[in-house]
CSV table of C-alpha atoms and ligand atoms in Angstrom, one decimal:
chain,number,residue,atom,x,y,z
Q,1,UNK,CA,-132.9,-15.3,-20.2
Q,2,UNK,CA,-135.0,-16.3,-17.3
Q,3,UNK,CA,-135.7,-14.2,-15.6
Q,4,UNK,CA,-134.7,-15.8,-12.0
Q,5,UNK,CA,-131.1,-16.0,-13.7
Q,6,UNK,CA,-131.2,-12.0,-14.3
Q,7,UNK,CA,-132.4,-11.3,-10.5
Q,8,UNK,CA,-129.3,-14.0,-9.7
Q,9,UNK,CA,-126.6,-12.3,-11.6
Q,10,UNK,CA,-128.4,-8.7,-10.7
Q,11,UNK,CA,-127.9,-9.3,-6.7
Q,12,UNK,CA,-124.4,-11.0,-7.5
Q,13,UNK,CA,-123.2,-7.9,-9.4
Q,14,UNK,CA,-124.5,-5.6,-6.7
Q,15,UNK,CA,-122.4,-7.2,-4.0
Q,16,UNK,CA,-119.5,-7.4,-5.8
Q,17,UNK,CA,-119.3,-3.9,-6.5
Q,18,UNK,CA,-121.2,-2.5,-3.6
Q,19,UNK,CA,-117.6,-0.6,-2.8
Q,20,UNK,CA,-115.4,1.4,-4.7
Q,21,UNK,CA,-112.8,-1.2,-3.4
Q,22,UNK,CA,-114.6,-4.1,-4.5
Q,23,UNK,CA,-115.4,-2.3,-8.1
Q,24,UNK,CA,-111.6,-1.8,-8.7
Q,25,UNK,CA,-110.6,-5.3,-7.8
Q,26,UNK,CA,-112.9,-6.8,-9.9
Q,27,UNK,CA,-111.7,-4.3,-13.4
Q,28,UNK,CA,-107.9,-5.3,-11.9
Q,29,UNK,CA,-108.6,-9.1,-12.0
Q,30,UNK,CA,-110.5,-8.7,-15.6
Q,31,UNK,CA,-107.4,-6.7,-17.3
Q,32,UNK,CA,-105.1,-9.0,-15.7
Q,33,UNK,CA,-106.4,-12.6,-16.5
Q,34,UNK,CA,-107.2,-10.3,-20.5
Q,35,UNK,CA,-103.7,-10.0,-20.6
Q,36,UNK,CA,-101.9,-12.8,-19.3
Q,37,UNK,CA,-104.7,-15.3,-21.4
Q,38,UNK,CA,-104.2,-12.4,-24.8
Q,39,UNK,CA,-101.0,-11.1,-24.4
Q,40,UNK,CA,-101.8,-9.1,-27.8
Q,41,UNK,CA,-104.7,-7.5,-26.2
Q,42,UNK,CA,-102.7,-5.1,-24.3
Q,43,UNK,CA,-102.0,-2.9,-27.1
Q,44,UNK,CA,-105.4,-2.0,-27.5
Q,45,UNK,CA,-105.7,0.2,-24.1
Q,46,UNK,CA,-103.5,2.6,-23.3
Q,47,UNK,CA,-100.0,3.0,-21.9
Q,48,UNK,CA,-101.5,4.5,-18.1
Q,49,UNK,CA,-104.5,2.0,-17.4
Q,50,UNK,CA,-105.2,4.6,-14.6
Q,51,UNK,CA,-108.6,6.6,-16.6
Q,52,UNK,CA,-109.8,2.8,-18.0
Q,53,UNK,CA,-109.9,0.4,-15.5
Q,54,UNK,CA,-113.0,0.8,-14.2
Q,55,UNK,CA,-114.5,1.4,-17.3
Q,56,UNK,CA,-115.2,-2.5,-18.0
Q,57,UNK,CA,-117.1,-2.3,-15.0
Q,58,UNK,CA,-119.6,0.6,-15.7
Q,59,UNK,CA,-120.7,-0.9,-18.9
Q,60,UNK,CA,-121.3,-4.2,-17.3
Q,61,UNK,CA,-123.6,-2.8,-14.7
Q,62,UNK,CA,-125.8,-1.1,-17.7
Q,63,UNK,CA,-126.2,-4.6,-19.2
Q,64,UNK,CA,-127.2,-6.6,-16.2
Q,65,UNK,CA,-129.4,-3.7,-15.4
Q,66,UNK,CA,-131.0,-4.3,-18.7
Q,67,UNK,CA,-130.9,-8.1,-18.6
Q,68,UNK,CA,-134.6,-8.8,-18.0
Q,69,UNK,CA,-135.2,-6.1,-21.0
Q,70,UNK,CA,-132.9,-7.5,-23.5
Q,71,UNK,CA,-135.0,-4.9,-26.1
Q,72,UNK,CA,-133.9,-2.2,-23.9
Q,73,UNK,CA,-129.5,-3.1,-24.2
Q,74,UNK,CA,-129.3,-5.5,-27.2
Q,75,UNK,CA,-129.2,-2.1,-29.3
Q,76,UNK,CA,-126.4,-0.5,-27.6
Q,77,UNK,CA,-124.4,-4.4,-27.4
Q,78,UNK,CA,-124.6,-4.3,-31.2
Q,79,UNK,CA,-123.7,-0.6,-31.3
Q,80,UNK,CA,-120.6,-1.7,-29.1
Q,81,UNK,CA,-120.1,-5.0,-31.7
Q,82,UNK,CA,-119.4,-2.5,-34.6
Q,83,UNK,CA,-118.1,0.2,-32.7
Q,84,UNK,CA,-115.4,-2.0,-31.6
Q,85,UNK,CA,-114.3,-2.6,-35.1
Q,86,UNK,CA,-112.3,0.9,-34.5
Q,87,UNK,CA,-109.5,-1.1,-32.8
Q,88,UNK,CA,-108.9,-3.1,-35.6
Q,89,UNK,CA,-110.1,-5.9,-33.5
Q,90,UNK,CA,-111.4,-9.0,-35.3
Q,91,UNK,CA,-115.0,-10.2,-34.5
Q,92,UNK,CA,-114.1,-13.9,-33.5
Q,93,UNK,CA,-111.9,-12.3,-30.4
Q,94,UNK,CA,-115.0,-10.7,-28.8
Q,95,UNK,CA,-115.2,-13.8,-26.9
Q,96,UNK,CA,-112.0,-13.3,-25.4
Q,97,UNK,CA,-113.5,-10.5,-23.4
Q,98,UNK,CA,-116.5,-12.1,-22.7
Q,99,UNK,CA,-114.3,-15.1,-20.9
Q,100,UNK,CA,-112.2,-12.9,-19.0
Q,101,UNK,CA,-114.9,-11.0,-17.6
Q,102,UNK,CA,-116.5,-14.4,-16.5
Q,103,UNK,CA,-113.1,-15.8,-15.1
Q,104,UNK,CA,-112.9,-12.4,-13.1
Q,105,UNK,CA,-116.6,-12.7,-11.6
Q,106,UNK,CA,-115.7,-16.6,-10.6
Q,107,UNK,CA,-112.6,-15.2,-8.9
Q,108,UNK,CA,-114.1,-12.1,-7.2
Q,109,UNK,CA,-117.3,-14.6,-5.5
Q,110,UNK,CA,-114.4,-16.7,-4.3
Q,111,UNK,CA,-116.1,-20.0,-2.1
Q,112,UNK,CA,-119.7,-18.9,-2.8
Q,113,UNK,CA,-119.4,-19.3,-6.4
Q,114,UNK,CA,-121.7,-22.0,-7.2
Q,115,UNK,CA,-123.2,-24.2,-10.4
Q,116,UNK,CA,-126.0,-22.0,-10.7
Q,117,UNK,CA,-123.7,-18.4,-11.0
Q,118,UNK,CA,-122.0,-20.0,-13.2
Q,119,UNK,CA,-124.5,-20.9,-15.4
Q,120,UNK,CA,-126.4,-18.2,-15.3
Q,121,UNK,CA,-123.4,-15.6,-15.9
Q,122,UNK,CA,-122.4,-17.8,-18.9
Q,123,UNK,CA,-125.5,-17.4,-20.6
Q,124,UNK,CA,-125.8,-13.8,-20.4
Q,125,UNK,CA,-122.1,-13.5,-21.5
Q,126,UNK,CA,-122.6,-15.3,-24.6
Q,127,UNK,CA,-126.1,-13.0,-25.0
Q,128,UNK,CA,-123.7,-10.5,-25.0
Q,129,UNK,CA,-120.7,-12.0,-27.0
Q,130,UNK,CA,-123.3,-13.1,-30.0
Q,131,UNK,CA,-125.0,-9.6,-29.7
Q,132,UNK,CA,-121.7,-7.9,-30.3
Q,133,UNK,CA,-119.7,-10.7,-32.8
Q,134,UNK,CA,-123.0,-10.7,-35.2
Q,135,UNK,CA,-123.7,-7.2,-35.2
Q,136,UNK,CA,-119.9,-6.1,-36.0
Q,137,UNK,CA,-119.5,-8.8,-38.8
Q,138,UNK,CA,-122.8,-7.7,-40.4
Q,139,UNK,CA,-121.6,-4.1,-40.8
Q,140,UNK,CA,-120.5,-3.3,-44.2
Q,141,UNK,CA,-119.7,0.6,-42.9
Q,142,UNK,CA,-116.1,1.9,-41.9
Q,143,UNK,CA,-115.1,0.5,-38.7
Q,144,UNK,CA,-113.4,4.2,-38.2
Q,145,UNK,CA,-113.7,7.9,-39.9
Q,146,UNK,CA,-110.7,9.5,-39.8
Q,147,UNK,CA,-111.4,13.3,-39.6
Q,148,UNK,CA,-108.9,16.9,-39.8
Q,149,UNK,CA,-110.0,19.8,-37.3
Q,150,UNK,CA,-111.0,22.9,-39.5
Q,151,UNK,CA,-111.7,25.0,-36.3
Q,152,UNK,CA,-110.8,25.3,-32.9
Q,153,UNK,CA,-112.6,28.3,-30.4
Q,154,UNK,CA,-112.2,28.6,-26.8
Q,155,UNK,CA,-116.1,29.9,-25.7
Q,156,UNK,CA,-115.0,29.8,-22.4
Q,157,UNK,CA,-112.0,29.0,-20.2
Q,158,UNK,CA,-112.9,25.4,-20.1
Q,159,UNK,CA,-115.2,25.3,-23.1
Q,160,UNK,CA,-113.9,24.5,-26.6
Q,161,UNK,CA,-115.4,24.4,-30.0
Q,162,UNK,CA,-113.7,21.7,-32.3
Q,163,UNK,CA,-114.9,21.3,-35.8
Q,164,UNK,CA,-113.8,17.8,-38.0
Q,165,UNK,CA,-114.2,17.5,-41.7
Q,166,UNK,CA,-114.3,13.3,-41.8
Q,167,UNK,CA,-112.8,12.0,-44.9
Q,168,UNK,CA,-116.5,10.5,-45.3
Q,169,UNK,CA,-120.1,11.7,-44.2
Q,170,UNK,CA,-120.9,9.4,-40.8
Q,171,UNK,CA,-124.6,8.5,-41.6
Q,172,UNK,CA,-125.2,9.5,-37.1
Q,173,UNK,CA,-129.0,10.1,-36.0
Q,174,UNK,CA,-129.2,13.6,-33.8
Q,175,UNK,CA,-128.5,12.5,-30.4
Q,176,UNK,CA,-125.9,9.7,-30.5
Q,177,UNK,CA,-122.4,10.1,-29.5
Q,178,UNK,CA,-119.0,8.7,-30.9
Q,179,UNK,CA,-115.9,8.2,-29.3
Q,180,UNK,CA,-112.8,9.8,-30.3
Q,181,UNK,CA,-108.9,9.1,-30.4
Q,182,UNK,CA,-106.8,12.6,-30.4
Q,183,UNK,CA,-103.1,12.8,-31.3
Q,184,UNK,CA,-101.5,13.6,-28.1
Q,185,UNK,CA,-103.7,11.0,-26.3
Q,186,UNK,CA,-103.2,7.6,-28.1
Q,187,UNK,CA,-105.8,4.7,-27.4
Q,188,UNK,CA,-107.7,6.7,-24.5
Q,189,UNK,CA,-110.7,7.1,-26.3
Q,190,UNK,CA,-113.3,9.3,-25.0
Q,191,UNK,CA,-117.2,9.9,-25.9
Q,192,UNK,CA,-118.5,13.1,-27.4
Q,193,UNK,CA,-121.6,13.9,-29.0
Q,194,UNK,CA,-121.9,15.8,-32.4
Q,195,UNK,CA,-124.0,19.0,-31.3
Q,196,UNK,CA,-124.5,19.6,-35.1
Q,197,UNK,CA,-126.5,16.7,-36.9
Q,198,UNK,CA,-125.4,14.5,-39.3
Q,199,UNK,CA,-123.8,16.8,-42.7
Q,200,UNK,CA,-123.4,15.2,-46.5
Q,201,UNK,CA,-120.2,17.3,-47.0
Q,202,UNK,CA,-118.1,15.4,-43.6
Q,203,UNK,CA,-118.2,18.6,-41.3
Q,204,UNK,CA,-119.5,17.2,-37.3
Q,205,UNK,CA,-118.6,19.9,-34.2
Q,206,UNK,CA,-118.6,18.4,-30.9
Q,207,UNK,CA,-118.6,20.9,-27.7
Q,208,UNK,CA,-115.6,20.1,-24.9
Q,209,UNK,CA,-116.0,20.7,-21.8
Q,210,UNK,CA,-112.1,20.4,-19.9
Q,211,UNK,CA,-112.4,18.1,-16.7
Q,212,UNK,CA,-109.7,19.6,-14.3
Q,213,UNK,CA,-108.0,16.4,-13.5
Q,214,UNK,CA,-109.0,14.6,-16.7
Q,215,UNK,CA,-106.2,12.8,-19.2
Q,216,UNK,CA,-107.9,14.0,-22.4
Q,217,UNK,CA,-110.6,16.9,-21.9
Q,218,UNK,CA,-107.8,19.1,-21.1
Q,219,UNK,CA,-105.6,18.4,-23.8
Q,220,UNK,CA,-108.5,18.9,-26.4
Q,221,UNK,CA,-109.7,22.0,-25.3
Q,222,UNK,CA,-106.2,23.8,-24.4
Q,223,UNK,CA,-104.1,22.0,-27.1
Q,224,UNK,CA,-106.3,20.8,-30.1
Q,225,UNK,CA,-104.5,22.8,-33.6
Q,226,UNK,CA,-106.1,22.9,-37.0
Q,227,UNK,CA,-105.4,20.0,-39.4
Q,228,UNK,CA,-104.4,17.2,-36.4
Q,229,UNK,CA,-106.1,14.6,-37.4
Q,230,UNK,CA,-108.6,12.4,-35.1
Q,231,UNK,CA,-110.2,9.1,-35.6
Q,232,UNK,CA,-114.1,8.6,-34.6
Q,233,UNK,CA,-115.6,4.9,-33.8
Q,234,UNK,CA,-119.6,4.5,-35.7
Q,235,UNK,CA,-122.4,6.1,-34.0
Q,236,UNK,CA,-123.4,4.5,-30.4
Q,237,UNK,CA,-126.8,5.9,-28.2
Q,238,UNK,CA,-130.5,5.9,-28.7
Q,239,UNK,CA,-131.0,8.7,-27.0
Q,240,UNK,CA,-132.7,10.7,-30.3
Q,241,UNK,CA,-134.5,7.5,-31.2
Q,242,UNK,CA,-137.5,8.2,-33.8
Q,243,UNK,CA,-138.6,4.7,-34.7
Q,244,UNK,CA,-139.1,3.9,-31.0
Q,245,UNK,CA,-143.3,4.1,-31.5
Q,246,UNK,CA,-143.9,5.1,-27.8
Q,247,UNK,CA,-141.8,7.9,-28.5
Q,248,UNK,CA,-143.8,8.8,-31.6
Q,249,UNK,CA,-145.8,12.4,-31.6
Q,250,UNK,CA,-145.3,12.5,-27.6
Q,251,UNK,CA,-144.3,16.5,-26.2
Q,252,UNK,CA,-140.8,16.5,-25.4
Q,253,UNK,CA,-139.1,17.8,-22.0
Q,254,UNK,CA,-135.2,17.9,-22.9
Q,255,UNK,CA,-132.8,18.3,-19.8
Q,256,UNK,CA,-129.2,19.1,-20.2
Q,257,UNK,CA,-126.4,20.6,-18.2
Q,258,UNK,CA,-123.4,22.5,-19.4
Q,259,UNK,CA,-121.8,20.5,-22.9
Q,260,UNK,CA,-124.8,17.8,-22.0
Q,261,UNK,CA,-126.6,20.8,-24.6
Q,262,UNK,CA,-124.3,19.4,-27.4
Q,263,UNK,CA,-126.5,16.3,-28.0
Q,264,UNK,CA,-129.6,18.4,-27.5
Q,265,UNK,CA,-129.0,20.9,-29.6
Q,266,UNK,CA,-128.1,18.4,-32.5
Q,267,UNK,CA,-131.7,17.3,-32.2
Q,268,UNK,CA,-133.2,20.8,-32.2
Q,269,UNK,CA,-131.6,21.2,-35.4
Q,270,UNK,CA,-132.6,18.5,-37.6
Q,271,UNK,CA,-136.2,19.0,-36.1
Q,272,UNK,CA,-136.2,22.5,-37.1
Q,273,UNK,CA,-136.1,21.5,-40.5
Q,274,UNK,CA,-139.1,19.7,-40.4
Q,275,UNK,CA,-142.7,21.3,-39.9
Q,276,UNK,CA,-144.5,17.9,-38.0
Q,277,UNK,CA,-142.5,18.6,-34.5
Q,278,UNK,CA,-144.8,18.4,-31.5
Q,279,UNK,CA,-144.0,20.9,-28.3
Q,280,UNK,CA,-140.2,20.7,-26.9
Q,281,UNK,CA,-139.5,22.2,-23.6
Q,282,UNK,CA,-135.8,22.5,-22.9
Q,283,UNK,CA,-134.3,23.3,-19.4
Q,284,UNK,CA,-130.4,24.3,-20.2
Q,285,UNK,CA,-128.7,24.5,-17.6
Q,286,UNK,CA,-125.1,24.9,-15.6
Q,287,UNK,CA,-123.9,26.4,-12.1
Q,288,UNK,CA,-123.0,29.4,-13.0
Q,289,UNK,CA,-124.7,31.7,-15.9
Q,290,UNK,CA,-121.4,31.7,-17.8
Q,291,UNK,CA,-121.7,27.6,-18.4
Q,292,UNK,CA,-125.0,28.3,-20.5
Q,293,UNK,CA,-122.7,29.2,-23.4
Q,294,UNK,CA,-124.6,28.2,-26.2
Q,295,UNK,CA,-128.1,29.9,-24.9
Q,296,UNK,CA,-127.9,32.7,-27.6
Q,297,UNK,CA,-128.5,29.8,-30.5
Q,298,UNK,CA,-131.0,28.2,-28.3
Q,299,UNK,CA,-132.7,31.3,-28.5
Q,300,UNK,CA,-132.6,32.0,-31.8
Q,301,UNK,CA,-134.0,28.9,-32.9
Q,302,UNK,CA,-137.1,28.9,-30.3
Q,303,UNK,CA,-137.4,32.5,-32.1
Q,304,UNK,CA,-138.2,30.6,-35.2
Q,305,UNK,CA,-139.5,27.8,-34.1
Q,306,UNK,CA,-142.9,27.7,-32.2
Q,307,UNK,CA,-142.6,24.3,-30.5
Q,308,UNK,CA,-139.2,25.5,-28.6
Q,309,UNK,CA,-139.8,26.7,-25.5
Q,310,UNK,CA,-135.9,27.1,-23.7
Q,311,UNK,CA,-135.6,27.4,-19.7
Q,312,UNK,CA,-132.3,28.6,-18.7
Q,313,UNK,CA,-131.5,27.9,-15.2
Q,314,UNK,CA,-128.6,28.4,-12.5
Q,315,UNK,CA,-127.6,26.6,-9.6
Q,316,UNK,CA,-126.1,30.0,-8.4
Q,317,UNK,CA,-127.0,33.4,-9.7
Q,318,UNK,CA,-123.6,35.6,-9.3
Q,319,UNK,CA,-121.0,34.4,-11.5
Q,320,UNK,CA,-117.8,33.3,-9.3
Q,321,UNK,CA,-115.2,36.2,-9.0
Q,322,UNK,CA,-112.6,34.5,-10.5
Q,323,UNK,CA,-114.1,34.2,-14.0
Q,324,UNK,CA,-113.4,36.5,-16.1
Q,325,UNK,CA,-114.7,35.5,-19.4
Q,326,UNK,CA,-118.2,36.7,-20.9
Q,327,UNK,CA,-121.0,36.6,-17.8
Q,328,UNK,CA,-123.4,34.8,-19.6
Q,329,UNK,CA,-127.5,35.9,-20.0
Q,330,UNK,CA,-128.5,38.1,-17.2
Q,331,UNK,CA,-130.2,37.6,-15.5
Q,332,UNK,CA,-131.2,33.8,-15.7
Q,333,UNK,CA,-134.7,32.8,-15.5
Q,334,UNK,CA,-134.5,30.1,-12.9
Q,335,UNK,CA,-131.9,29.4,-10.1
Q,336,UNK,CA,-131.7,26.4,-8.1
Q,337,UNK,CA,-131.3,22.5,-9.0
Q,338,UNK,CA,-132.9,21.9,-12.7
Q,339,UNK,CA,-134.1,18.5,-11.3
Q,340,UNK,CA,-136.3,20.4,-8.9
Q,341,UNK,CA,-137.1,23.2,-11.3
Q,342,UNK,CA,-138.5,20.8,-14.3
Q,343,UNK,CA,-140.4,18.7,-11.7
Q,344,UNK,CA,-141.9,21.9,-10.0
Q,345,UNK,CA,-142.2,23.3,-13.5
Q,346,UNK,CA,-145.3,21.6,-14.9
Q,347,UNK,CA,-146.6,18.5,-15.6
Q,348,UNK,CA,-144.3,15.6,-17.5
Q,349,UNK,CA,-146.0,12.5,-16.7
Q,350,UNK,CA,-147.3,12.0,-21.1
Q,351,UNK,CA,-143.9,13.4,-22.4
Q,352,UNK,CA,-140.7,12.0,-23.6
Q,353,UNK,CA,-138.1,12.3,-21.7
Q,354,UNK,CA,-134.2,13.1,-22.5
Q,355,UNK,CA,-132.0,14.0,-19.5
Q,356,UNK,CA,-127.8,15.2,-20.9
Q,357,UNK,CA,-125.2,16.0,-18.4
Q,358,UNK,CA,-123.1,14.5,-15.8
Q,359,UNK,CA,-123.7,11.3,-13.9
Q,360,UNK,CA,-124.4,13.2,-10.8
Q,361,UNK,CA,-126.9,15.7,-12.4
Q,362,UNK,CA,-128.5,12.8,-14.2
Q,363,UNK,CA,-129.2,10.7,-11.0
Q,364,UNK,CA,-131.1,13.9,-9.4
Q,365,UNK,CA,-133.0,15.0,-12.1
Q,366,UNK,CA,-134.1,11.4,-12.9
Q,367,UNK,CA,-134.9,11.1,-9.1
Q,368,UNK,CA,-137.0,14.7,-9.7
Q,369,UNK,CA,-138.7,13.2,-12.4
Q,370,UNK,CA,-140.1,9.8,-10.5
Q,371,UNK,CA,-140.9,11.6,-7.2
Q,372,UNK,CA,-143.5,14.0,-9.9
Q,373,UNK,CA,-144.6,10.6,-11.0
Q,374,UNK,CA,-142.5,10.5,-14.7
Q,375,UNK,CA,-142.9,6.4,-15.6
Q,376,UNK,CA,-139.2,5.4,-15.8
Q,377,UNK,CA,-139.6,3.8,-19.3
Q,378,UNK,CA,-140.5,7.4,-20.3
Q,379,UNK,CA,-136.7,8.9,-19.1
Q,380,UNK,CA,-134.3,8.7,-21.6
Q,381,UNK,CA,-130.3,8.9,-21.1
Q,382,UNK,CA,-127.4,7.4,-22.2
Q,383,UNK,CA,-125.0,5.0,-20.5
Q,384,UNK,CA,-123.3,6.7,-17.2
Q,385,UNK,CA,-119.3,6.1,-17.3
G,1,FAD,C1,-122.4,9.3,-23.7
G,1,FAD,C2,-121.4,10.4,-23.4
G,1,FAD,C3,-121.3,11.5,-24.2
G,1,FAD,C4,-120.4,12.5,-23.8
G,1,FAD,N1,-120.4,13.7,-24.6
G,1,FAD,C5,-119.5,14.7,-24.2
G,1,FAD,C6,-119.5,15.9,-24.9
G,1,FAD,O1,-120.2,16.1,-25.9
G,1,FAD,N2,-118.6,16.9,-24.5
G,1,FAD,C7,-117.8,16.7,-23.4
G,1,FAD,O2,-117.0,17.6,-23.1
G,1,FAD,N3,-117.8,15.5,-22.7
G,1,FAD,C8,-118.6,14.5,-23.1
G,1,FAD,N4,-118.6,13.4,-22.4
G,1,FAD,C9,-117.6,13.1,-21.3
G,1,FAD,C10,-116.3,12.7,-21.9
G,1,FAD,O3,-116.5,11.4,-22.6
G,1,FAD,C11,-115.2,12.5,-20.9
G,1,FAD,O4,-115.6,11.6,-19.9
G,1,FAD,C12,-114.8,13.8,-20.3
G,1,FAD,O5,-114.3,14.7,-21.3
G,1,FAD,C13,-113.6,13.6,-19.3
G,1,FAD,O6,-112.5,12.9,-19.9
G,1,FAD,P1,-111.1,13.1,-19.4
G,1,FAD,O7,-110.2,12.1,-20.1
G,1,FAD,O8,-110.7,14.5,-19.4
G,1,FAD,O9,-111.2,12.6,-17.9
G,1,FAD,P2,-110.9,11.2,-17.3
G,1,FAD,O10,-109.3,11.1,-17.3
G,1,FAD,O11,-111.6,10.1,-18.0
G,1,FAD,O12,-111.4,11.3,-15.8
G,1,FAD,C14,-110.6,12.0,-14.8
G,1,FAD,C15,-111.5,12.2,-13.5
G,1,FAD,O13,-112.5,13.1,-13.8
G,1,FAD,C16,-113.8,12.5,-13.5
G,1,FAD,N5,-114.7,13.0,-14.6
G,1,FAD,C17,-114.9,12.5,-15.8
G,1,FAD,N6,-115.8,13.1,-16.5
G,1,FAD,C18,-116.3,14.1,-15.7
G,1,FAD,C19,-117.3,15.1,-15.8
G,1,FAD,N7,-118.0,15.2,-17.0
G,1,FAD,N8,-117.5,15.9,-14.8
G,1,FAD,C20,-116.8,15.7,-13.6
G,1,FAD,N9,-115.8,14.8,-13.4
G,1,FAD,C21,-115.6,14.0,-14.4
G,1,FAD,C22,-113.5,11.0,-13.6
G,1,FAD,O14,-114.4,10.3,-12.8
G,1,FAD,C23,-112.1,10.9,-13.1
G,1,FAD,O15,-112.1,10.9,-11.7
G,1,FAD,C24,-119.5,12.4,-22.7
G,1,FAD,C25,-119.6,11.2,-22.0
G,1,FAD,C26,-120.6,10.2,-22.3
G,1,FAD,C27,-120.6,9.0,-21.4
C-alpha cells in the first residue's frame, strides 16, 4: 500500500474512534450490517454480544497500525486466516467480514466520506481478506484441538491451574497464545497462553487469572472439573519468534505481570533445554507479593540455569488484609512500578524486548522503555484486546 493511503486510513481510524462512544458505534454498525447482509453469521458469536462488540474494533486498530509494515501484521492476519477455521467457517466467507467492516467505516464518516477513503480502505481490506482466505485454505492442520482437563488447582483465590490433554500434540512455538471455548461459556472464546511449551504426548497448562466482572475468567478458575472438555483454535502470536534474525543471539529483558508469566515461563522452559541461550533478565511482577505465584519455579530454573537472572517486584510491599491465602516471597526485591524499575535497572537499549501483562501495564512499561531510549522495533508484545 502506499504509503499516503496508510497515513489516510491511520488519521481516519483515529477520529472515528477517538471516544469510547464513537468506538462502540462503529462495532454496533459492523455486527449489525454482518447480520442483517449474513443472517447465518450470527451463530458464530455468542448469545450476550455484551464482552465482543468491541472486539472487531481492537484488532482493526493493530492492523492499520501496522499498515505501512505489512511484514510486521501479515503474520498475525494469516495466523487469524487459519485460526478462524475453529468456527467451522469456510474460507470464501472471510470477505463477508471484510465488507461489513467497510460498509460500517463509510457509514460512521457519514458526508466526509470521499472517493479517496474509499479507495484506500478497500485496498487494505482486501490486503487483509487475501492475507487471511490464502493462509486458512493453505493449512492442512486441524482447524481445532479438542482437549479433556486432567487437573485443575486453585494457587490462589483468583489464580487457577488447568491442565488439557488435546486429543493431538499442537505443534505451538513457546510464547504464542490460543484461544479457548469452555463448556459453560459457548462461543465466547477467550485467549490464553500455554505456560508449558509445546509436549509430543498432548498435555498444554495455561495459568487463569479470574477478572472480577469477566464472563469467562471466573467460570474457569471457580468452576472448571476434570474431564470437561474444551476446544483450542491453532497457535496465534510472535511474541517467542526465533527466526526473526534481529532477534537472533541478542540478551533478553522479559517483562511480565501476574499470569502475563504464563507465556514467559513457556519460553524459559524450552530454552533451558538448550545450552546456546544468551543472558535473560526477567522482571516478574504483580501488586501485591501474593500475585508472584509462580516465583518459586522461576527460581529454580535461574538456579540451574546461568543465563536467568529473575527480578521479582511489587507495586506494594504489605499484602492487603483481606487475603488470606499464602503471602508470597518475602520480602520482594523491588517495589514500585516494573516499568520504572527495568528502565532504572540497567541498560536495554541492544536487547530484545518481550513485555506480558495487561494492557495498562504494557502501555507504561513500553512508555519506560522509550523514555531509557529502547528502539520500538526492539519491544515485543502481543495484540492489546
Ligand atoms: C494475547 C493474550 C493472551 C492472554 N493470556 C492469558 C493467560 O494466559 N491467562 C489469563 O488469565 N488471561 C489471559 N489473557 C486474558 C484473557 O484472554 C481474557 O481477556 C481474561 O481472562 C478476561 O476474560 P473474561 O471473559 O473473564 O472478561 P471479559 O468478559 O472479556 O471482560 C470483562 C471486563 O473486564 C475487563 N478485563 C478483561 N481482561 C482484563 C484483565 N486482564 N485485567 C483487568 N480487566 C480486564 C474488560 O475490559 C471488561 O471490562 C490473555 C489475553 C491476550 C490478549
Amino acid at each position: 500500500m502506499e504509503s499516503r493511503q496508510c497515513s489516510l486510513i491511520r488519521s481516519n481510524f483515529e477520529s472515528l474512534t477517538d471516544s469510547p462512544d464513537r468506538t462502540h458505534a462503529l462495532s454496533n454498525s459492523f455486527y449489525s450490517i454482518l447480520f442483517a447482509r449474513h443472517p447465518e453469521t450470527r451463530e458464530y458469536f455468542p448469545a450476550s454480544m455484551g464482552g465482543q462488540r468491541d472486539r472487531i474494533v481492537h484488532g482493526l486498530a493493530h492492523i492499520v497500525d501496522g499498515l505501512d509494515r505489512p511484514d510486521s501484521i501479515l503474520p498475525l492476519v494469516r495466523q487469524l486466516g487459519r485460526e478462524h477455521r475453529k468456527h467451522g467457517f469456510d474460507p470464501s466467507r472471510f470477505a463477508c467480514l471484510t465488507e461489513a467492516l467497510a460498509l460500517a467505516v463509510e457509514q460512521a464518516n457519514g458526508d466526509d466520506w470521499t472517493r479517496d477513503l474509499a479507495e484506500s480502505w478497500s485496498t487494505a481490506l482486501d490486503l487483509v481478506t487475501t492475507a487471511m482466505t490464502d493462509a486458512a485454505r493453505a493449512d492442512q492442520g486441524p482447524a481445532a484441538w479438542v482437549g479433556t482437563v486432567v487437573e485443575h488447582r486453585l494457587l490462589t483465590d483468583d489464580i487457577a491451574v488447568v491442565r488439557l490433554r488435546l486429543d493431538r500434540p499442537m505443534d505451538y512455538v513457546p510464547g504464542q497464545y490460543v484461544s479457548v471455548q469452555v463448556p459453560g461459556r459457548p462461543r465466547m472464546w477467550r485467549y490464553l497462553s500455554p505456560a508449558t511449551p509445546a509436549d509430543s504426548t498432548g498435555i498444554v497448562e495455561f495459568h487463569v487469572r479470574r477478572v472480577s466482572s469477566g464472563w469467562v475468567s471466573p467460570s474457569i478458575v471457580r468452576h472448571t472439573r476434570v474431564g470437561e472438555t474444551w476446544v483450542l483454535g491453532s497457535p496465534l502470536g510472535s511474541l517467542g519468534d526465533r527466526d526473526d534474525s534481529d532477534r537472533v543471539g541478542r540478551a533478553r529483558l522479559m517483562i511480565a505481570s501476574g499470569t502475563g508469566i504464563a507465556p514467559i515461563r513457556a519460553q524459559l522452559m524450552s530454552m533451558a533445554r538448550r545450552t546456546d541461550n544468551t543472558p535473560v533478565h526477567v522482571f516478574y511482577s504483580g501488586r501485591f507479593s501474593y500475585d508472584l505465584y509462580d516465583l518459586t519455579t522461576l527460581d529454580a530454573l535461574a538456579r540451574v540455569a546461568p543465563w536467568l537472572t529473575v527480578v521479582p517486584v511489587v507495586e506494594n510491599a504489605e499484602n492487603p488484609r483481606w487475603h488470606t491465602g499464602p503471602a508470597g516471597p518475602q520480602p520482594a526485591v523491588y517495589e514500585g512500578s516494573v516499568g520504572r524499575i527495568v528502565a532504572d535497572h540497567g541498560r536495554w537499549t541492544d536487547h530484545d524486548v518481550q513485555i506480558c501483562g495487561s494492557p495498562s501495564m504494557v502501555r507504561t512499561t513500553v512508555s519506560h522503555l522509550r523514555a531509557a531510549g529502547v528502539p520500538l522495533e526492539r519491544i515485543h508484545h502481543d495484540p492489546q484486546p
